[in-house]
C-alpha cells in the first residue's frame, strides 16, 4: 500500500504535482462510489479524499451540501463509508483520506473509528471543524494507528499559527485558497497565488502543500502549481459531474469524470515540467 | 472552585471549546481578546448601561403574580418581565452588548441567525440604533410561522435571508450564518443570539444576559430580603436561562430549573429536549449535548415554539447538568399552550410560547411547594408574536 508521503515523493521525483480528488462517499449511492473512484483514479487522481457525509457541513458550499444530502438519503453510514474505502483499495494502491466533520467520529469514539479505519486501509483523516487546539486526543490516537492527520490552513491563519499547524499536520498541509466555503469558481483570485507563494516559503522541505477550495479548472491548477503548490485538491467540479449525470447512464458519468481528471492531471504535469 | 468562575480556557469542565474551521480561528480569537478588553473597560460598560436604561427600559420589573399564586395555592410566584424590554424579549440585552463590541472592533456589517425571529428583531434594533448594517438568516419554515417578525426586521432596515437547506429552521440558519462569516470575515461580525457556538460566545452572551439575574437578586432582596427558592427559565440555546441562573450559580440554596421543549412528547421523538433526550457531541463550534442519530447525524427537532426548536444547547447548561447544579425538565406543546392561556386570563399578560414552557413547569412546581417558598419565572418575551400559532393550536379562527 502506498502512503501519502510515498505518492508525493514519487510525483516529485518525476517532477509532477499531485492531483487530489474529493467525492462524497455514497453520492449518489454507496454502490456507485467505488466505480466513481475507479474512474477518477484511471483519469489520474493520485490521492482520493472520501467524504463521510454529515447533516450540517458548515464549511461546504451548495454543491457538496447537496452531495451530503444525497448520500445520507441513500443511507450512507460511517461503517458503509469504510467498507467503500476497503473495496476501492482491493483494486488500487491510491491512498485514501476520509474527510468528515468531527461529530460522527466523536460519536463513534476516536479510538474505535480510527482503528476501524486503519483495518479498512484508510491512510489519513481530515476534520475541518477540529482546529489544532482541540485536536490533541485525536492526534495522539491517530499517531498510535499510524494514520495521517491532515490539518488545514486558511488565508486568515497567522504565521505563528501556521508553524504550529505544520507541526501537527502529516501527509500534507491543506491550504484553503480563499475566504469562503467549498465550491467551484470561474476565476482564481490573485490573492490565492500570493498566499500559495507565502505559505510555500514556510512549508518548503517540511511538508507537501496542497491547495483546495474553488479549484476546478486546468488553468487554476497550472497557476497554483507554478506558485509552488505540490498538489491541487478538486472536489465540487467532480461532484457537479455526478449531480448532472444522476439521471443519465452510469457510463456517461464515469467517462466524463475520467476525462476531467485526466485534463486536470495533464495540466499539473505540463506545468510541473515547464516549472522545474 | 466556584461554579461561576468557569469557563477556564474556554471550557466548562469538558464542555464548550472552539470547534470551528481554521478559517474562523483568528476571528474567534480576535473576538475573545476584544471582549475581555471591553469587559474591563469602564467606558464600554457605562455605554452599555446607558443603552440598557434609556433605550431598552431596564431594569425590567419583578412582578408578583398574585392572581396566579392564589389560583394555584402553592409557592409564591414572581415573574421577571423581560417581555417588557424594548423589542419584546430579553434578546436585546445581548444584541446591544455585541453591537457595541462590533463597533469597537471596527466591523461595519453584522450577520445573525434567528429562530422565532426575536433575536433577528433584536439584532435589527441594535444595529439600527448604532448605525450598523444587519443581515439575518432565518429558516423558511420559521419565516412562515413568524411572518410578523420577518416584516418587523424589514421595517427596522435589516435584510432577511430565507434559508431553504436542511430542516429550514434555526440550526440551518446558523449553518448559513457560519458560511457567510467564513466568506466575509474581514468586514463582518457574527452576532450569535444564544449562549452557544464557539468560545467566547457562550460566555459573552451569558455575561450580557446576566443583567437579568443581577436585577432579580437586587429586586427580590428589596421585596423579600432573602434569596428566592427556585428560578425557572426555558432552555433552547439557553440564553435567558443562563442570564437568570448565572448570578445565582454559587448560591447553592437557590434551585435552578431549565425547561426544555418536549414538543409532542419526548417518547414520540418529536421534541427539542436536548439535555433530557440527547447525548454528548460536537456541533456548531461547541462540545455539548445534542440530539443526534446512531451515526452522529444531527436530528431535526419539533416544538410549537420556534425559539426552542434547536438540537443543541449552550455548553454551560451541559456543565450545570453534569454538576447537578441545575435540574433540566420539560414541557410539551400542549402544556405550554395551556400555560400561555392561563397567564393571559389570570394576570393579563401574554407570554411568549418559549417562556410558556417555563411557566408550564413552574405551575407544577408551585403546586408541590409550600406557600412560604418563592419561585421566580423568567418571562423571556412577550407572546403577541404567537397569537396565530395559539389560534391554530386551539382550532380557533382569527
XYZ file of C-alpha atoms in Angstrom:
674
model
C 0.000 0.000 0.000
C 1.331 3.423 -0.970
C 1.415 6.018 1.754
C 0.563 9.660 1.175
C 4.227 10.509 1.660
C 5.345 7.990 -0.979
C 2.875 9.369 -3.512
C 4.243 12.874 -3.058
C 7.814 11.603 -3.246
C 7.177 9.603 -6.414
C 5.480 12.506 -8.131
C 8.218 14.811 -7.008
C 10.914 12.518 -8.447
C 9.118 12.683 -11.775
C 8.720 16.444 -11.473
C 4.979 16.125 -11.217
C 2.433 17.681 -8.894
C -0.275 15.569 -7.261
C -3.971 15.594 -8.037
C -6.166 15.028 -5.004
C -9.789 14.269 -5.827
C -12.687 14.680 -3.396
C -16.016 12.917 -3.676
C -18.720 12.349 -1.082
C -18.977 8.633 -0.345
C -22.478 7.356 -1.053
C -23.299 10.054 -3.603
C -25.476 9.192 -5.419
C -25.406 5.672 -3.887
C -22.883 3.662 -1.834
C -22.792 1.071 -4.648
C -21.642 3.599 -7.227
C -18.835 5.205 -5.210
C -16.163 2.528 -5.936
C -16.898 2.868 -9.673
C -16.599 6.646 -9.454
C -13.318 6.210 -7.589
C -12.069 3.854 -10.352
C -12.845 6.449 -12.999
C -11.072 9.224 -11.107
C -8.013 7.111 -10.391
C -7.829 5.940 -14.014
C -8.005 9.594 -15.035
C -5.015 10.435 -12.841
C -6.178 11.182 -9.307
C -3.185 10.400 -7.070
C -4.903 10.608 -3.682
C -8.599 10.101 -3.062
C -10.447 12.122 -0.458
C -13.669 10.361 0.527
C -16.240 12.497 2.266
C -18.155 10.825 5.072
C -21.492 12.637 4.793
C -22.674 14.867 7.648
C -26.053 16.518 8.129
C -24.637 20.005 8.773
C -21.481 20.626 6.705
C -20.767 24.259 7.640
C -17.532 24.597 5.649
C -19.145 23.424 2.429
C -20.903 25.316 -0.321
C -24.144 24.260 -2.058
C -22.564 21.574 -4.321
C -21.055 19.488 -1.534
C -24.023 20.179 0.775
C -26.267 18.633 -1.873
C -23.886 15.671 -2.239
C -24.036 15.120 1.526
C -27.821 15.155 1.439
C -27.948 12.692 -1.473
C -25.517 10.372 0.306
C -27.480 10.483 3.557
C -30.728 9.848 1.676
C -29.033 6.797 0.145
C -28.483 5.603 3.753
C -24.718 6.059 3.772
C -23.380 5.389 7.277
C -19.822 5.581 8.670
C -19.344 1.756 8.525
C -20.506 1.781 4.887
C -18.022 4.531 4.028
C -15.176 2.488 5.495
C -16.321 -0.567 3.511
C -16.332 1.558 0.359
C -12.746 2.618 1.131
C -11.733 -1.002 1.610
C -13.363 -2.006 -1.646
C -11.529 0.712 -3.596
C -8.276 -0.464 -2.029
C -8.724 -4.009 -3.342
C -8.182 -2.566 -6.842
C -5.907 0.416 -6.277
C -2.863 1.433 -4.280
C -4.103 5.021 -4.189
C -4.045 6.494 -0.673
C -7.490 7.225 0.725
C -8.280 10.027 3.138
C -11.587 10.233 4.978
C -12.878 13.786 5.277
C -15.689 14.423 7.715
C -16.883 16.761 10.432
C -15.957 15.913 13.998
C -19.303 14.790 15.373
C -19.720 11.456 13.523
C -16.201 10.434 14.653
C -16.676 11.748 18.196
C -19.970 9.857 18.429
C -18.417 6.543 17.402
C -15.380 7.214 19.583
C -11.945 8.273 18.350
C -10.232 5.001 19.126
C -12.926 2.828 17.616
C -13.280 4.909 14.468
C -9.581 5.330 13.767
C -8.688 1.696 14.475
C -11.521 0.521 12.205
C -10.473 2.986 9.512
C -6.963 1.550 9.732
C -8.149 -2.030 9.238
C -10.084 -0.773 6.207
C -6.830 0.578 4.730
C -7.612 4.270 5.162
C -4.432 6.394 5.141
C -5.470 9.680 6.654
C -8.188 11.876 8.120
C -9.292 15.462 7.542
C -11.682 17.064 10.043
C -12.400 20.670 9.063
C -14.089 21.658 12.324
C -11.294 20.326 14.525
C -8.627 23.021 14.898
C -5.242 22.116 16.403
C -6.174 23.481 19.849
C -8.906 20.845 20.242
C -7.065 18.043 18.467
C -4.571 16.657 20.992
C -6.552 13.476 21.744
C -7.296 12.955 18.055
C -3.657 13.446 17.110
C -2.463 11.031 19.771
C -4.937 8.338 18.781
C -4.213 8.735 15.067
C -0.468 8.502 15.685
C -0.996 5.242 17.590
C -2.601 3.736 14.497
C -0.123 5.322 12.092
C -2.894 7.340 10.478
C -2.057 10.652 8.819
C -3.740 13.722 10.319
C -4.190 16.406 7.720
C -4.808 19.869 9.150
C -5.988 22.924 7.287
C -4.548 26.410 6.970
C -6.512 29.401 5.704
C -5.812 32.862 4.315
C -6.580 34.181 7.811
C -4.011 31.932 9.518
C -1.138 33.911 11.055
C 2.471 32.855 10.556
C 2.684 31.859 14.188
C -0.355 29.569 13.902
C 0.843 28.243 10.568
C 4.037 26.994 12.174
C 2.018 25.250 14.878
C -0.264 23.681 12.274
C 2.702 22.462 10.248
C 3.957 20.690 13.368
C 0.638 18.857 13.764
C -0.171 18.007 10.172
C 1.119 14.868 8.500
C 0.846 13.717 4.887
C 0.409 17.263 3.635
C -0.862 20.690 4.611
C -4.320 21.514 3.237
C -4.345 25.178 2.301
C -7.733 26.828 1.776
C -7.317 29.049 -1.267
C -9.669 31.901 -0.374
C -12.196 33.214 2.145
C -15.311 31.126 1.652
C -16.795 27.662 1.508
C -16.049 24.846 -0.920
C -17.353 25.197 -4.466
C -16.211 25.834 -7.998
C -15.183 29.315 -9.084
C -14.607 30.510 -12.621
C -11.535 32.563 -11.806
C -8.628 32.134 -9.468
C -8.005 35.193 -7.304
C -4.607 36.868 -7.464
C -4.566 36.743 -3.680
C -4.559 32.929 -3.905
C -1.323 32.967 -5.892
C 0.306 35.260 -3.325
C -0.998 33.099 -0.495
C 0.453 29.924 -2.024
C 3.812 31.623 -2.555
C 3.909 32.871 1.028
C 2.880 29.582 2.613
C 5.318 27.664 0.403
C 8.236 29.566 1.920
C 7.223 28.097 5.278
C 6.248 24.543 4.243
C 9.151 24.055 1.844
C 11.158 20.917 2.596
C 8.970 20.270 5.648
C 5.626 19.055 4.330
C 3.889 18.930 0.928
C 1.486 21.786 0.253
C -1.937 21.009 -1.244
C -4.352 23.755 -2.229
C -8.122 23.356 -2.289
C -11.486 25.232 -2.276
C -12.596 26.758 -5.547
C -10.020 24.911 -7.691
C -11.839 23.390 -10.656
C -10.108 24.141 -13.963
C -6.771 23.194 -15.572
C -5.753 26.892 -15.667
C -6.273 27.213 -11.896
C -4.121 24.185 -11.312
C -1.342 25.406 -13.545
C -1.247 28.690 -11.660
C -1.156 27.222 -8.172
C 1.456 24.611 -9.105
C 3.552 27.359 -10.644
C 3.168 29.337 -7.420
C 4.697 26.420 -5.538
C 1.895 24.047 -4.536
C 2.714 20.346 -4.516
C -0.883 19.313 -5.086
C -4.268 20.599 -6.147
C -7.459 19.422 -4.464
C -10.532 19.253 -6.680
C -13.967 18.324 -5.309
C -17.005 20.296 -6.397
C -16.028 20.048 -10.085
C -16.282 16.247 -9.860
C -19.470 16.403 -7.831
C -21.086 18.685 -10.393
C -20.463 15.949 -12.970
C -22.013 13.334 -10.668
C -25.024 15.561 -9.995
C -25.512 16.415 -13.665
C -25.463 12.747 -14.670
C -27.597 11.228 -11.905
C -30.375 10.601 -14.425
C -28.068 9.599 -17.314
C -26.270 6.316 -17.840
C -23.549 5.456 -15.369
C -21.061 5.007 -18.231
C -21.698 8.577 -19.305
C -20.944 9.851 -15.787
C -17.831 7.722 -15.381
C -16.425 8.696 -18.792
C -16.834 12.371 -18.031
C -15.243 12.005 -14.597
C -12.273 10.164 -16.049
C -11.813 12.705 -18.852
C -11.991 15.611 -16.404
C -9.488 14.011 -14.035
C -7.205 13.376 -16.991
C -7.379 17.006 -18.138
C -6.593 18.224 -14.619
C -3.692 15.810 -14.181
C -2.311 16.808 -17.578
C -2.405 20.447 -16.520
C -0.417 19.610 -13.400
C 2.142 17.589 -15.341
C 2.629 20.229 -18.019
C 3.070 22.992 -15.529
C 5.412 20.974 -13.337
C 7.618 20.167 -16.323
C 7.899 23.737 -17.515
C 8.347 24.989 -13.978
C 11.240 22.741 -12.994
C -13.563 26.235 42.686
C -16.648 28.382 42.304
C -19.005 27.337 39.522
C -19.265 30.937 38.381
C -15.522 31.069 37.723
C -15.950 28.982 34.563
C -15.084 28.908 31.693
C -11.423 28.025 32.136
C -9.557 28.289 28.824
C -12.875 28.385 27.034
C -14.186 25.218 28.706
C -16.882 24.451 31.239
C -15.393 21.238 32.564
C -15.167 19.195 29.390
C -17.868 21.211 27.605
C -17.515 24.248 25.368
C -14.338 24.879 23.384
C -13.765 26.218 19.896
C -14.643 23.619 17.287
C -14.631 25.801 14.203
C -12.960 25.636 10.798
C -9.424 27.031 10.743
C -10.577 29.952 8.617
C -12.573 31.237 11.630
C -9.968 30.653 14.322
C -8.226 34.013 14.057
C -11.614 35.775 14.071
C -12.801 33.886 17.128
C -9.508 34.572 18.919
C -9.673 38.248 17.945
C -13.214 38.420 19.319
C -12.111 36.828 22.587
C -9.350 39.393 23.075
C -11.653 42.284 22.137
C -14.356 41.086 24.516
C -12.015 40.706 27.502
C -10.715 44.224 26.865
C -14.227 45.657 26.611
C -15.293 43.829 29.765
C -12.546 45.570 31.734
C -13.195 48.951 30.148
C -15.425 51.137 32.316
C -16.311 53.352 29.367
C -17.704 50.343 27.488
C -19.751 49.196 30.474
C -21.039 52.709 31.023
C -22.123 52.997 27.421
C -23.902 49.636 27.626
C -25.597 50.624 30.882
C -26.782 53.843 29.271
C -28.428 51.995 26.379
C -29.888 49.346 28.677
C -31.504 52.022 30.832
C -32.608 54.689 28.361
C -33.129 52.609 25.214
C -34.196 49.165 26.484
C -36.018 50.404 29.575
C -34.146 48.450 32.219
C -34.476 47.407 34.907
C -37.461 45.310 33.888
C -39.928 44.738 36.732
C -40.019 41.732 39.011
C -43.766 41.295 39.274
C -45.594 39.358 41.972
C -48.156 37.235 40.108
C -50.665 37.400 42.890
C -53.654 36.075 40.948
C -51.777 33.062 39.635
C -50.279 32.377 43.064
C -53.731 32.490 44.665
C -55.263 30.312 41.965
C -52.601 27.622 42.360
C -52.395 27.858 46.129
C -48.749 26.832 46.330
C -45.463 28.701 46.316
C -45.385 32.423 45.680
C -44.761 33.182 42.006
C -42.843 36.158 40.712
C -42.352 36.988 37.040
C -39.200 38.618 35.718
C -40.692 40.763 33.000
C -38.217 40.538 30.117
C -41.295 40.778 27.901
C -41.273 44.474 28.774
C -37.779 45.055 27.429
C -37.625 47.025 24.177
C -38.334 44.697 21.271
C -40.427 42.420 23.458
C -37.791 39.987 24.669
C -34.550 39.543 26.588
C -32.629 39.223 23.317
C -31.877 42.972 23.200
C -29.588 42.719 26.279
C -27.203 40.635 24.217
C -27.507 42.338 20.835
C -26.784 45.781 22.266
C -23.699 44.473 24.041
C -22.451 42.718 20.921
C -23.313 45.645 18.626
C -21.242 47.965 20.824
C -18.436 45.419 20.686
C -18.716 45.096 16.888
C -18.380 48.867 16.557
C -15.419 48.869 18.891
C -13.796 46.224 16.687
C -14.356 48.367 13.601
C -16.802 45.955 11.936
C -19.473 47.518 9.749
C -21.625 44.558 8.817
C -23.474 42.324 11.266
C -24.935 38.922 10.483
C -27.209 36.910 12.744
C -29.318 33.758 12.785
C -32.811 33.656 14.135
C -35.401 31.048 15.030
C -38.534 32.725 16.351
C -37.300 35.979 14.903
C -36.788 37.553 18.328
C -33.002 37.573 18.040
C -33.307 38.796 14.460
C -35.534 41.662 15.559
C -33.234 42.474 18.482
C -30.238 42.440 16.108
C -32.059 44.757 13.703
C -32.962 47.124 16.544
C -29.447 47.280 17.978
C -27.894 47.737 14.533
C -30.351 50.454 13.553
C -29.686 52.271 16.823
C -25.912 52.034 16.454
C -25.631 52.547 12.708
C -24.572 49.043 11.680
C -25.699 47.085 8.644
C -27.724 43.969 9.639
C -28.421 40.779 7.683
C -30.391 37.979 9.273
C -30.568 34.307 8.286
C -33.896 32.621 9.022
C -35.205 29.185 8.031
C -38.074 29.296 5.550
C -40.281 27.306 7.917
C -39.625 29.848 10.679
C -40.220 32.729 8.240
C -43.653 31.252 7.632
C -44.661 30.738 11.269
C -43.193 34.073 12.364
C -44.210 36.265 9.426
C -44.736 39.316 11.598
C -41.173 39.226 12.847
C -39.858 38.957 9.278
C -41.728 42.139 8.433
C -40.584 43.841 11.636
C -36.961 43.126 10.710
C -37.516 44.631 7.264
C -39.064 47.737 8.805
C -36.016 48.009 11.034
C -33.776 48.090 7.963
C -32.394 44.540 8.243
C -32.062 42.266 5.240
C -33.635 38.846 5.823
C -32.161 35.827 4.001
C -34.587 32.878 3.987
C -32.697 29.577 4.445
C -34.027 26.645 2.488
C -31.465 23.989 3.410
C -31.842 21.065 5.836
C -34.758 21.323 8.234
C -35.299 25.006 7.278
C -35.203 26.061 10.951
C -32.769 27.560 13.454
C -29.924 25.057 13.056
C -29.816 25.632 9.311
C -29.879 29.395 9.687
C -26.819 29.030 11.952
C -25.086 26.898 9.283
C -25.731 29.608 6.697
C -24.542 32.367 9.038
C -21.275 30.448 9.567
C -20.882 30.095 5.783
C -21.417 33.831 5.360
C -18.893 34.523 8.117
C -16.102 32.422 6.551
C -16.665 34.304 3.297
C -16.866 37.861 4.688
C -14.798 37.569 7.826
C -12.861 40.810 7.400
C -15.856 43.143 7.450
C -18.401 41.051 9.244
C -19.318 40.497 12.861
C -21.321 37.343 13.632
C -23.843 38.172 16.333
C -24.822 34.826 17.862
C -28.127 35.053 19.696
C -27.736 32.492 22.436
C -25.217 31.031 24.875
C -23.914 28.723 22.196
C -21.287 28.448 19.493
C -17.513 28.520 19.943
C -15.890 30.253 22.927
C -16.134 33.190 23.701
C -19.791 33.343 22.563
C -21.385 31.220 25.331
C -19.560 33.253 27.989
C -20.090 36.613 26.336
C -23.810 36.112 25.728
C -24.217 34.851 29.294
C -22.427 37.926 30.628
C -24.636 40.288 28.628
C -27.772 38.395 29.692
C -26.788 38.116 33.337
C -28.262 41.581 33.840
C -31.497 39.563 34.238
C -30.246 37.575 37.227
C -28.443 40.529 38.786
C -31.639 42.562 38.729
C -33.636 39.647 40.121
C -31.236 39.385 43.038
C -31.442 43.077 43.824
C -35.200 43.369 43.322
C -36.016 40.246 45.290
C -33.783 41.308 48.159
C -35.655 44.604 48.287
C -39.035 42.881 48.266
C -38.397 39.861 50.490
C -34.939 40.447 51.949
C -33.686 36.949 51.128
C -32.841 34.714 48.198
C -35.601 33.027 46.157
C -36.080 29.262 46.481
C -36.260 28.440 42.823
C -35.588 30.033 39.445
C -37.325 28.677 36.361
C -36.471 29.552 32.762
C -36.944 27.950 29.356
C -33.949 26.493 27.524
C -33.437 26.344 23.773
C -29.884 27.530 23.246
C -30.287 28.708 26.819
C -29.520 32.439 26.969
C -32.370 33.712 29.128
C -31.863 30.779 31.497
C -28.102 31.380 31.715
C -28.715 35.088 32.279
C -31.136 34.208 35.057
C -29.029 31.460 36.648
C -25.527 32.866 36.415
C -25.627 35.387 39.292
C -27.070 32.581 41.476
C -24.721 29.759 40.405
C -22.802 29.889 43.691
C -25.914 30.393 45.865
C -26.489 26.702 46.350
C -29.791 27.104 48.250
C -31.412 28.524 45.124
C -32.731 25.724 42.923
C -32.301 26.240 39.189
C -34.742 24.695 36.710
C -34.215 24.769 32.954
C -37.295 23.790 30.947
C -36.814 22.235 27.521
C -39.389 21.807 24.773
C -40.928 18.319 24.834
C -42.877 19.073 21.631
C -45.422 16.312 21.084
C -43.842 14.345 23.941
C -40.296 13.079 24.414
C -41.394 9.478 23.807
C -42.761 10.391 20.358
C -39.295 11.518 19.241
C -40.834 14.810 18.102
C -39.304 17.264 20.540
C -36.345 19.556 21.173
C -35.337 18.315 24.645
C -31.592 18.186 24.078
C -30.353 17.816 27.657
C -33.030 15.287 28.556
C -33.015 13.080 25.487
C -29.738 13.882 23.724
C -26.144 12.911 24.345
C -22.693 14.433 24.067
C -21.424 15.663 20.757
C -19.669 18.411 18.842
C -21.907 20.833 16.985
C -21.854 24.480 15.947
C -18.440 25.019 17.438
C -19.033 23.516 20.885
C -18.799 20.290 22.864
C -22.219 19.940 24.430
C -25.389 17.843 24.418
C -27.022 17.397 21.049
C -29.883 15.458 19.507
C -28.324 13.025 17.070
C -28.963 9.641 15.491
C -26.882 6.462 15.897
C -24.442 7.677 13.255
C -23.812 11.097 14.764
C -26.063 12.929 12.291
C -27.918 15.885 13.779
C -31.641 15.281 14.180
C -34.457 17.615 13.268
C -36.428 18.929 16.207
C -40.080 19.660 16.813
C -41.559 22.367 19.001
C -44.503 24.688 18.764
C -42.092 27.419 19.765
C -39.591 28.348 17.055
C -37.197 29.787 19.633
C -36.710 26.415 21.346
C -36.562 24.386 18.135
C -32.832 23.634 18.234
C -30.951 20.293 18.509
C -28.101 21.720 20.610
C -27.795 23.608 23.885
C -25.306 26.014 25.439
C -22.257 24.254 26.930
C -22.657 25.871 30.345
C -26.048 24.170 30.671
C -24.394 20.834 29.858
C -21.881 21.669 32.591
C -24.564 22.609 35.160
C -26.357 19.356 34.340
C -23.175 17.325 34.842
C -22.644 19.024 38.217
C -26.325 18.549 39.088
C -26.329 22.272 39.916
C -29.349 22.834 37.668
C -32.245 20.486 37.039
C -33.483 20.108 33.493
C -37.101 19.256 32.875
C -39.532 19.677 30.001
C -42.967 20.863 28.953
C -44.954 19.699 25.918
C -46.523 21.938 23.272
C -49.891 21.354 24.894
C -48.693 22.201 28.390
C -47.044 25.366 27.069
C -50.216 26.465 25.281
C -52.293 25.839 28.410
C -49.850 27.878 30.471
C -49.998 30.661 27.879
C -53.787 30.747 28.082
C -53.732 30.636 31.883
C -51.386 33.596 32.227
C -53.431 35.632 29.757
C -56.562 35.068 31.835
C -55.201 35.280 35.357
C -52.606 38.035 35.031
C -53.420 39.907 31.841
C -50.019 39.045 30.380
C -49.359 37.348 27.021
C -46.171 35.339 27.494
C -44.007 34.169 24.565
C -44.556 30.491 23.750
C -40.922 29.904 24.685
C -41.466 31.387 28.150
C -44.757 29.489 28.413
C -42.688 26.307 28.719
C -41.040 27.715 31.849
C -44.434 28.771 33.110
C -45.916 25.316 32.481
C -43.271 23.621 34.592
C -43.327 26.301 37.294
C -47.063 25.751 37.722
C -46.444 22.086 38.541
C -43.546 23.018 40.785
C -45.541 25.655 42.686
C -48.248 23.134 43.495
C -45.679 20.946 45.247
C -44.052 23.730 47.197
C -45.013 25.328 50.465
C -46.767 28.717 50.486
C -43.767 30.248 52.243
C -41.498 29.389 49.300
C -40.906 31.541 46.267
C -40.417 30.753 42.592
C -39.193 33.265 40.045
C -40.053 32.597 36.421
C -38.198 34.454 33.726
C -40.751 35.625 31.210
C -38.216 35.865 28.418
C -40.515 37.505 25.895
C -43.992 38.610 25.100
C -46.489 36.440 23.267
C -48.066 38.781 20.747
C -45.964 37.124 18.039
C -47.565 33.775 18.888
C -51.278 34.553 18.718
C -51.703 32.951 15.264
C -49.947 29.795 16.429
C -52.161 29.664 19.516
C -55.297 30.097 17.389
C -54.101 27.309 15.088
C -53.420 25.019 18.017
C -56.741 25.623 19.730
C -58.594 25.477 16.407
C -59.956 28.997 16.528
C -60.312 31.305 13.562
C -58.970 34.825 13.958
